[in-house]
mmCIF file of C-alpha atoms in Angstrom:
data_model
loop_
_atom_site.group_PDB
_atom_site.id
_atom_site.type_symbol
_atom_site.label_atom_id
_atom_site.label_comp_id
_atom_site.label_asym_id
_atom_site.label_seq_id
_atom_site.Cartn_x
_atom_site.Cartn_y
_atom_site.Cartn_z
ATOM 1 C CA UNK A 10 208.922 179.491 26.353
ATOM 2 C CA UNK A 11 206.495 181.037 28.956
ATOM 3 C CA UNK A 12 205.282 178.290 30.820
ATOM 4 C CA UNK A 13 203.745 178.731 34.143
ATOM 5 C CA UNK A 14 204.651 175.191 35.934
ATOM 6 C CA UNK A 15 207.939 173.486 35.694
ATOM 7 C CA UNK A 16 208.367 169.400 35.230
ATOM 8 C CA UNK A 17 208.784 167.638 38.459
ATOM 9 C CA UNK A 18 212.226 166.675 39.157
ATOM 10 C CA UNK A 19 212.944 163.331 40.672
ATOM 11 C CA UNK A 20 216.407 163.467 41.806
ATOM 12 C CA UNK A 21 218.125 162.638 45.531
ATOM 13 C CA UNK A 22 218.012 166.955 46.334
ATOM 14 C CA UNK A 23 214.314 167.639 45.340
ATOM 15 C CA UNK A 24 213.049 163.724 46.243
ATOM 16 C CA UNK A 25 210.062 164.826 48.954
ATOM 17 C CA UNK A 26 210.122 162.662 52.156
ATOM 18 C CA UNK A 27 207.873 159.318 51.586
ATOM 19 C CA UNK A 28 205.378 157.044 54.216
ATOM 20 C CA UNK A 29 206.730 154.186 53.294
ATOM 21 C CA UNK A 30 210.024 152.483 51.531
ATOM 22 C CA UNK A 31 209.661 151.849 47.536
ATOM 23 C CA UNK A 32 208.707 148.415 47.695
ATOM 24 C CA UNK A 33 206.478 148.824 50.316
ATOM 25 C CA UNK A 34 205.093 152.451 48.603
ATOM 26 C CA UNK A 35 204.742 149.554 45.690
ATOM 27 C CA UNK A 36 202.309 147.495 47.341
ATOM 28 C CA UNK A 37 200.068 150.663 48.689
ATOM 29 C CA UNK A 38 199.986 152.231 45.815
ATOM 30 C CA UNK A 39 198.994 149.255 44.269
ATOM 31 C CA UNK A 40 196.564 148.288 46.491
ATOM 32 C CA UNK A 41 195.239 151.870 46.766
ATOM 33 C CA UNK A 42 194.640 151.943 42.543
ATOM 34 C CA UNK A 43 192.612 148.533 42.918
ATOM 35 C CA UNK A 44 190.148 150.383 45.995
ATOM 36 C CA UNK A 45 190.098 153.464 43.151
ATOM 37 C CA UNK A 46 191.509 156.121 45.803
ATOM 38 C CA UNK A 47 193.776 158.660 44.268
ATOM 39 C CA UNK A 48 196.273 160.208 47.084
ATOM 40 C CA UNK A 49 198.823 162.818 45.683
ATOM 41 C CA UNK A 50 201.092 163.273 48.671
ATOM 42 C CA UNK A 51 204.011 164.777 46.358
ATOM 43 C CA UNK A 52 205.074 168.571 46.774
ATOM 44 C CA UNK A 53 206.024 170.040 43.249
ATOM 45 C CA UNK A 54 207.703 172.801 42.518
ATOM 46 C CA UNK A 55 206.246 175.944 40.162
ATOM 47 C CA UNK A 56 207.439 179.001 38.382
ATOM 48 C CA UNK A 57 205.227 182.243 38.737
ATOM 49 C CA UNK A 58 206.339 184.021 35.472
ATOM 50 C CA UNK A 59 205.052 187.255 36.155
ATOM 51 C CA UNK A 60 206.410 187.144 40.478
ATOM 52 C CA UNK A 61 209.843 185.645 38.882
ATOM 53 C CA UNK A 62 209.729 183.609 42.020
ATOM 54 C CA UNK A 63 209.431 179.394 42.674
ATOM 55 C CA UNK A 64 206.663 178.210 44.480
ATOM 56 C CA UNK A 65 205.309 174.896 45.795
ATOM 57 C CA UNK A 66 202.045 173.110 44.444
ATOM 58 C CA UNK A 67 200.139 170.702 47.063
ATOM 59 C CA UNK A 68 196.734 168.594 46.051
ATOM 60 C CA UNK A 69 194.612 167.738 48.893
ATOM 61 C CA UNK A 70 193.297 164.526 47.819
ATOM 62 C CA UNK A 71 192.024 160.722 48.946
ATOM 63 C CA UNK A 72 189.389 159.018 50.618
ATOM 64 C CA UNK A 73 188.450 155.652 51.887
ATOM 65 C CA UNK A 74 186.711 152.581 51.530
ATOM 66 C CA UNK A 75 185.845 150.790 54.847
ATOM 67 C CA UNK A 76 189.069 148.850 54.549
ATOM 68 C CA UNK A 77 191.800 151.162 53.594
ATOM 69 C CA UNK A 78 192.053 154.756 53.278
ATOM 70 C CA UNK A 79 194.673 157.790 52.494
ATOM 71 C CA UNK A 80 194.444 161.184 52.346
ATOM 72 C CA UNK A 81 197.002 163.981 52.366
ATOM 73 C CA UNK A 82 196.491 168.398 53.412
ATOM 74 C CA UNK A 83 198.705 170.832 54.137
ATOM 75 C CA UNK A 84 198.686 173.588 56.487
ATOM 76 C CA UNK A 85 201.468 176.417 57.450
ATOM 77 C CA UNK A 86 204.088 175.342 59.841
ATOM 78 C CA UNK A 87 201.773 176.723 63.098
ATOM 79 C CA UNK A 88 199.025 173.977 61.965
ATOM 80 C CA UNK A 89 196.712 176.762 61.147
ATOM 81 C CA UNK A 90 194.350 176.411 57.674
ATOM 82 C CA UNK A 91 195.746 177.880 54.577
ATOM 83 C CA UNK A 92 193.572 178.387 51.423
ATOM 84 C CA UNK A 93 193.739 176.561 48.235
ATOM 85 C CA UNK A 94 193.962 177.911 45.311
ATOM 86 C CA UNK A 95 190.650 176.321 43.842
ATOM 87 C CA UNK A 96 188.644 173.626 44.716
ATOM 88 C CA UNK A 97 188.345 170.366 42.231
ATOM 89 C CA UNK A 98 184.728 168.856 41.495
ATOM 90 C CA UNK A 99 185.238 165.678 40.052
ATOM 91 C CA UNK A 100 182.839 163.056 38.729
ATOM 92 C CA UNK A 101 184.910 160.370 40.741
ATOM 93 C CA UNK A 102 185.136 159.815 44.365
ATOM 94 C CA UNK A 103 188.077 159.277 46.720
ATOM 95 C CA UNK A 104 190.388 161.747 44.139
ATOM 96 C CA UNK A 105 191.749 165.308 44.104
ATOM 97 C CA UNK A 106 189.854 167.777 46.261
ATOM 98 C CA UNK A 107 191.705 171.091 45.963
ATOM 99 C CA UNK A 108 194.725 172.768 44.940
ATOM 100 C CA UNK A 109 197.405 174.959 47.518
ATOM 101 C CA UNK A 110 200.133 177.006 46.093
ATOM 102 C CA UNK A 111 202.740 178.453 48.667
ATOM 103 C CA UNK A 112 206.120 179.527 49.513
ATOM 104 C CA UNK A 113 206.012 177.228 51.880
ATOM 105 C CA UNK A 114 203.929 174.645 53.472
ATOM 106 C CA UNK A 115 203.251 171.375 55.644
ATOM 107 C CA UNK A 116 201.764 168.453 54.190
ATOM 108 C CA UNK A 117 199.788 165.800 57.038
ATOM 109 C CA UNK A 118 199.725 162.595 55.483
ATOM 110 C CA UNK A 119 197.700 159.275 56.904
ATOM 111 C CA UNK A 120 197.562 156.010 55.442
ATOM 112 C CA UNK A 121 194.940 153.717 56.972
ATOM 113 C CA UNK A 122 194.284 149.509 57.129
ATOM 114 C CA UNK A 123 191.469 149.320 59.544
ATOM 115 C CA UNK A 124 192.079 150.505 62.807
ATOM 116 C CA UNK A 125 195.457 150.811 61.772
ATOM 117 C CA UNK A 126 197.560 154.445 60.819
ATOM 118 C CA UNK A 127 201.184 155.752 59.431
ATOM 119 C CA UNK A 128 201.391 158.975 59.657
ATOM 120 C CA UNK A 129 203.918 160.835 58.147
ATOM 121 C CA UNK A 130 204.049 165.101 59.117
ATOM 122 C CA UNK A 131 206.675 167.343 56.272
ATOM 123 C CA UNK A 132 207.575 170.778 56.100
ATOM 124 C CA UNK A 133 208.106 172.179 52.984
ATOM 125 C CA UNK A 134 210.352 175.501 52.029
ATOM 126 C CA UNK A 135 211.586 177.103 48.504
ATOM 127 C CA UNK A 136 215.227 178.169 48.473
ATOM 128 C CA UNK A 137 214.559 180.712 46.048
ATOM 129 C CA UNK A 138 217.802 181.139 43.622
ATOM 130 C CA UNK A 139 219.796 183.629 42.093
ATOM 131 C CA UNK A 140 217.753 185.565 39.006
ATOM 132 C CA UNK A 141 217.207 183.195 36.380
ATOM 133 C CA UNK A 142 218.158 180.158 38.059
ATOM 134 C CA UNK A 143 215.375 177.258 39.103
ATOM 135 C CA UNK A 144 214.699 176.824 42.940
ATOM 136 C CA UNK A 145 214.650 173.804 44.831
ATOM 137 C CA UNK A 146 212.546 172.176 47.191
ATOM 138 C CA UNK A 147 214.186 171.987 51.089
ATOM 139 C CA UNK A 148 212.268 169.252 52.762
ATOM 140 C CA UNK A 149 212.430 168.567 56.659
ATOM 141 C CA UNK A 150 210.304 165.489 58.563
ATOM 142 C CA UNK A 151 208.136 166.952 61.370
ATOM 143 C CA UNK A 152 207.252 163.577 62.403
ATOM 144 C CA UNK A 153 206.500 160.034 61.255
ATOM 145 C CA UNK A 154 204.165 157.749 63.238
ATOM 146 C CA UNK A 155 204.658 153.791 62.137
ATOM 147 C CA UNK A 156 200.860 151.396 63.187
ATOM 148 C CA UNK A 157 200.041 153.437 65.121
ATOM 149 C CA UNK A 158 196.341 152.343 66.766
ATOM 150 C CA UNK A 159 193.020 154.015 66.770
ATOM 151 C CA UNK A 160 190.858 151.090 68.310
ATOM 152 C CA UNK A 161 187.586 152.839 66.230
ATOM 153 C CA UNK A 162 185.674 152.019 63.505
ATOM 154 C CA UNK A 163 185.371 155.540 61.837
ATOM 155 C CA UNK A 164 183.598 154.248 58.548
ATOM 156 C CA UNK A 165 180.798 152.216 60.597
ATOM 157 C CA UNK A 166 178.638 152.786 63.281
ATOM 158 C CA UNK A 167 181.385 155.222 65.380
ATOM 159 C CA UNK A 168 182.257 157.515 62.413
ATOM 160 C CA UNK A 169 180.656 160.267 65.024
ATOM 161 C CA UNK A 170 183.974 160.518 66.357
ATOM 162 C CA UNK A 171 185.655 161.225 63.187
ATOM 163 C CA UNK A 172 187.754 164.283 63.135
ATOM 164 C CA UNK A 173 187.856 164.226 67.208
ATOM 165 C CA UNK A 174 190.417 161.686 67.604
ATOM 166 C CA UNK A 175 193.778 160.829 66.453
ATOM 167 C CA UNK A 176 195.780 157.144 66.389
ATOM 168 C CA UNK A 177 198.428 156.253 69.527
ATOM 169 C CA UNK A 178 201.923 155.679 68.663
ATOM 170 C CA UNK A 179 204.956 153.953 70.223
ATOM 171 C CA UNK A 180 208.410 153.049 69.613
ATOM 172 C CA UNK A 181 210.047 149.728 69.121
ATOM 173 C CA UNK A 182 210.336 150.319 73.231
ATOM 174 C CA UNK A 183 207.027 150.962 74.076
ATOM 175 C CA UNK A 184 207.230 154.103 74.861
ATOM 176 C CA UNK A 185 204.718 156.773 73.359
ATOM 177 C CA UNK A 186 205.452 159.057 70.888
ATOM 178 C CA UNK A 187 204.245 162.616 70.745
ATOM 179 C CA UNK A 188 202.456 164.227 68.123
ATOM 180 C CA UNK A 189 203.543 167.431 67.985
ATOM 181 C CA UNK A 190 200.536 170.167 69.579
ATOM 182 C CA UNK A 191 200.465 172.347 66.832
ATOM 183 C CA UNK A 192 199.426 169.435 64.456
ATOM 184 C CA UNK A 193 197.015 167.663 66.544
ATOM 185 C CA UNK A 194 194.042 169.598 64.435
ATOM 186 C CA UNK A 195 194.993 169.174 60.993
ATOM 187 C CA UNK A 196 196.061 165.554 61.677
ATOM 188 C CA UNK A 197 192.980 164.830 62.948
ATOM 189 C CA UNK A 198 191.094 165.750 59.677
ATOM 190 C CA UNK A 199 193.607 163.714 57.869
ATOM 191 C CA UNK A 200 192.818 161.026 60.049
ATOM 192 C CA UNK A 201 188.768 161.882 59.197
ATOM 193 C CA UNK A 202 189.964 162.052 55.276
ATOM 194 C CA UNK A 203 191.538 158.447 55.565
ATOM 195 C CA UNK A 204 188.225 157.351 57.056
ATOM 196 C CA UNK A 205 185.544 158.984 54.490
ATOM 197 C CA UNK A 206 184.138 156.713 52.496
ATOM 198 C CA UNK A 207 183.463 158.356 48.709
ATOM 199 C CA UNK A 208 185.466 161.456 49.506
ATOM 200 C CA UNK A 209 184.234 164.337 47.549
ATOM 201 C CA UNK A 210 185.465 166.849 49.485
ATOM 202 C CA UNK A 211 188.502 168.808 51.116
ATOM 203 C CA UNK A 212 188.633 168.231 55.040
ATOM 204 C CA UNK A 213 191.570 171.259 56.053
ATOM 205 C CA UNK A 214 192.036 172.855 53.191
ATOM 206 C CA UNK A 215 189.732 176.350 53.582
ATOM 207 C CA UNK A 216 188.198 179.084 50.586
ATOM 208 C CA UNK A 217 190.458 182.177 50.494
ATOM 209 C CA UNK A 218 187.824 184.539 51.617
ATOM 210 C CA UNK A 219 187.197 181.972 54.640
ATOM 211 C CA UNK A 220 191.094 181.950 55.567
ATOM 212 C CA UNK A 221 191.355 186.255 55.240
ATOM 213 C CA UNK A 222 188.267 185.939 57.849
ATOM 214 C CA UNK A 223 189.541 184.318 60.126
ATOM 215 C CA UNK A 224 193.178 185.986 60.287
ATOM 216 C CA UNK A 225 191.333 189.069 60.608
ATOM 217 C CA UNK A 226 189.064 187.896 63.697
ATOM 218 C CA UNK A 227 192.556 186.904 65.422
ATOM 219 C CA UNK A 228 193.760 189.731 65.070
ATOM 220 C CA UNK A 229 190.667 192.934 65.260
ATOM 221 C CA UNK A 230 190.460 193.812 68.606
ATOM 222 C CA UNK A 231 186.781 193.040 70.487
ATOM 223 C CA UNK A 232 184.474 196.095 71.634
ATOM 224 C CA UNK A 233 186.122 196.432 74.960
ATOM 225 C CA UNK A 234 189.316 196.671 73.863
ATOM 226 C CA UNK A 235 190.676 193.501 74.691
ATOM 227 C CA UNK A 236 192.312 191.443 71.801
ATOM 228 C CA UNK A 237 190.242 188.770 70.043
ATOM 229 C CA UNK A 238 191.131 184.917 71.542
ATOM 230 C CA UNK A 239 193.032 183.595 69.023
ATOM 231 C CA UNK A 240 191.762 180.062 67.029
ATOM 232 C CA UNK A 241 194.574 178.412 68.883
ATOM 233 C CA UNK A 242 192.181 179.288 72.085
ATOM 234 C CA UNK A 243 189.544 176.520 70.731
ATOM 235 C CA UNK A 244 189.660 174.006 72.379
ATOM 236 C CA UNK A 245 189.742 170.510 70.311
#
């Protein structure tokens, strides 16, 4: 039967890298539901029909209250904006914001209590299988920041500073743990998502015709000749 998307499987190979343990995912997931914020971290895998090919389905989604927030995007392994697929209106806040389809992708998750962040970074790949076989999903960690601290209150009076600044983290030593560069941008909307109150909106995610733009401006050389500064040139 032709059928465009393909049931999530839930088993050990296709299982996508989570924030938190079960029984602790339990308890934010619960407590999440009760604050009515809807964060769909979870890479699926599709079937384009007509492209015979797999392909991976992200939601950039979440929000905040002033006590706890979420909010997952995704991004290509450089960091750099990708564009969704559509955007989602929604007559809720705090819920699904826009749809990404890929072959592959990075998903920048941040779970917040207060002043406090996990952060969990995931690239995402399709092995693409023989003809008329399913694919799979091939998941690596990128990184995975545990409380880390952002001593900020980004839903109150210094929510200014939103989207400029990301949490500190250390190990059980006390030494600091990188981010890594390329994803200090699109974590740092994340961090904004996990801090907007009555999300309506996507925070990385970008419109198609936005996205071709600006790949084009990296790339079309200036009148004098000299190539155009690429985005990674902005400084942040």
């Amino acid at each position: 039967m032709p059928n465009s998307e393909q049931p999530e499987r839930r088993d050990k190979e296709t299982r996508p890298p989570s924030l938190a343990a079960r029984g602790e995912r339990r308890r934010i997931e619960r407590r999440l539901q009760e604050a009515g914020i809807l964060c769909q971290p979870e890479v699926s895998l599709q079937f384009q029909t007509l492209a015979k090919r797999s392909v991976l389905r992200g939601v950039e989604s979440g929000g905040a209250i002033k006590e706890i927030g979420r909010y997952v995007t995704f991004c290509d392994e450089r960091g750099e904006r990708i564009a969704w697929l559509q955007p989602i209106d929604s007559v809720g806040v705090n819920g699904r914001h826009a749809v990404v389809i890929a072959l592959g992708l990075v998903s920048v998750e941040v779970f917040r209590v207060r002043n406090t962040y996990d952060v969990l970074i995931a690239k995402y790949d399709v092995s693409q299988p023989a003809e008329g076989q399913r694919g799979r999903i091939v998941a690596r960690v990128l990184f995975r920041g545990r409380q880390g601290h952002l001593p900020l209150d980004l839903t109150g009076e210094e929510k200014g500073m939103a989207g400029q600044i990301v949490p500190e983290f250390f190990n059980r030593a006390g030494e600091r743990v990188e981010i890594p560069p390329e994803f200090v941008g699109v974590l740092k909307a994340a961090v904004r998502g996990s801090a907007c109150v009555g999300c309506t909106h996507q925070h990385y995610l970008t419109a198609p015709t936005a996205a071709a733009a600006k790949k084009a401006d990296a790339v079309t050389p200036v009148a004098t000749g000299e190539p155009a500064p690429s985005v990674h040139a902005v400084a942040v």
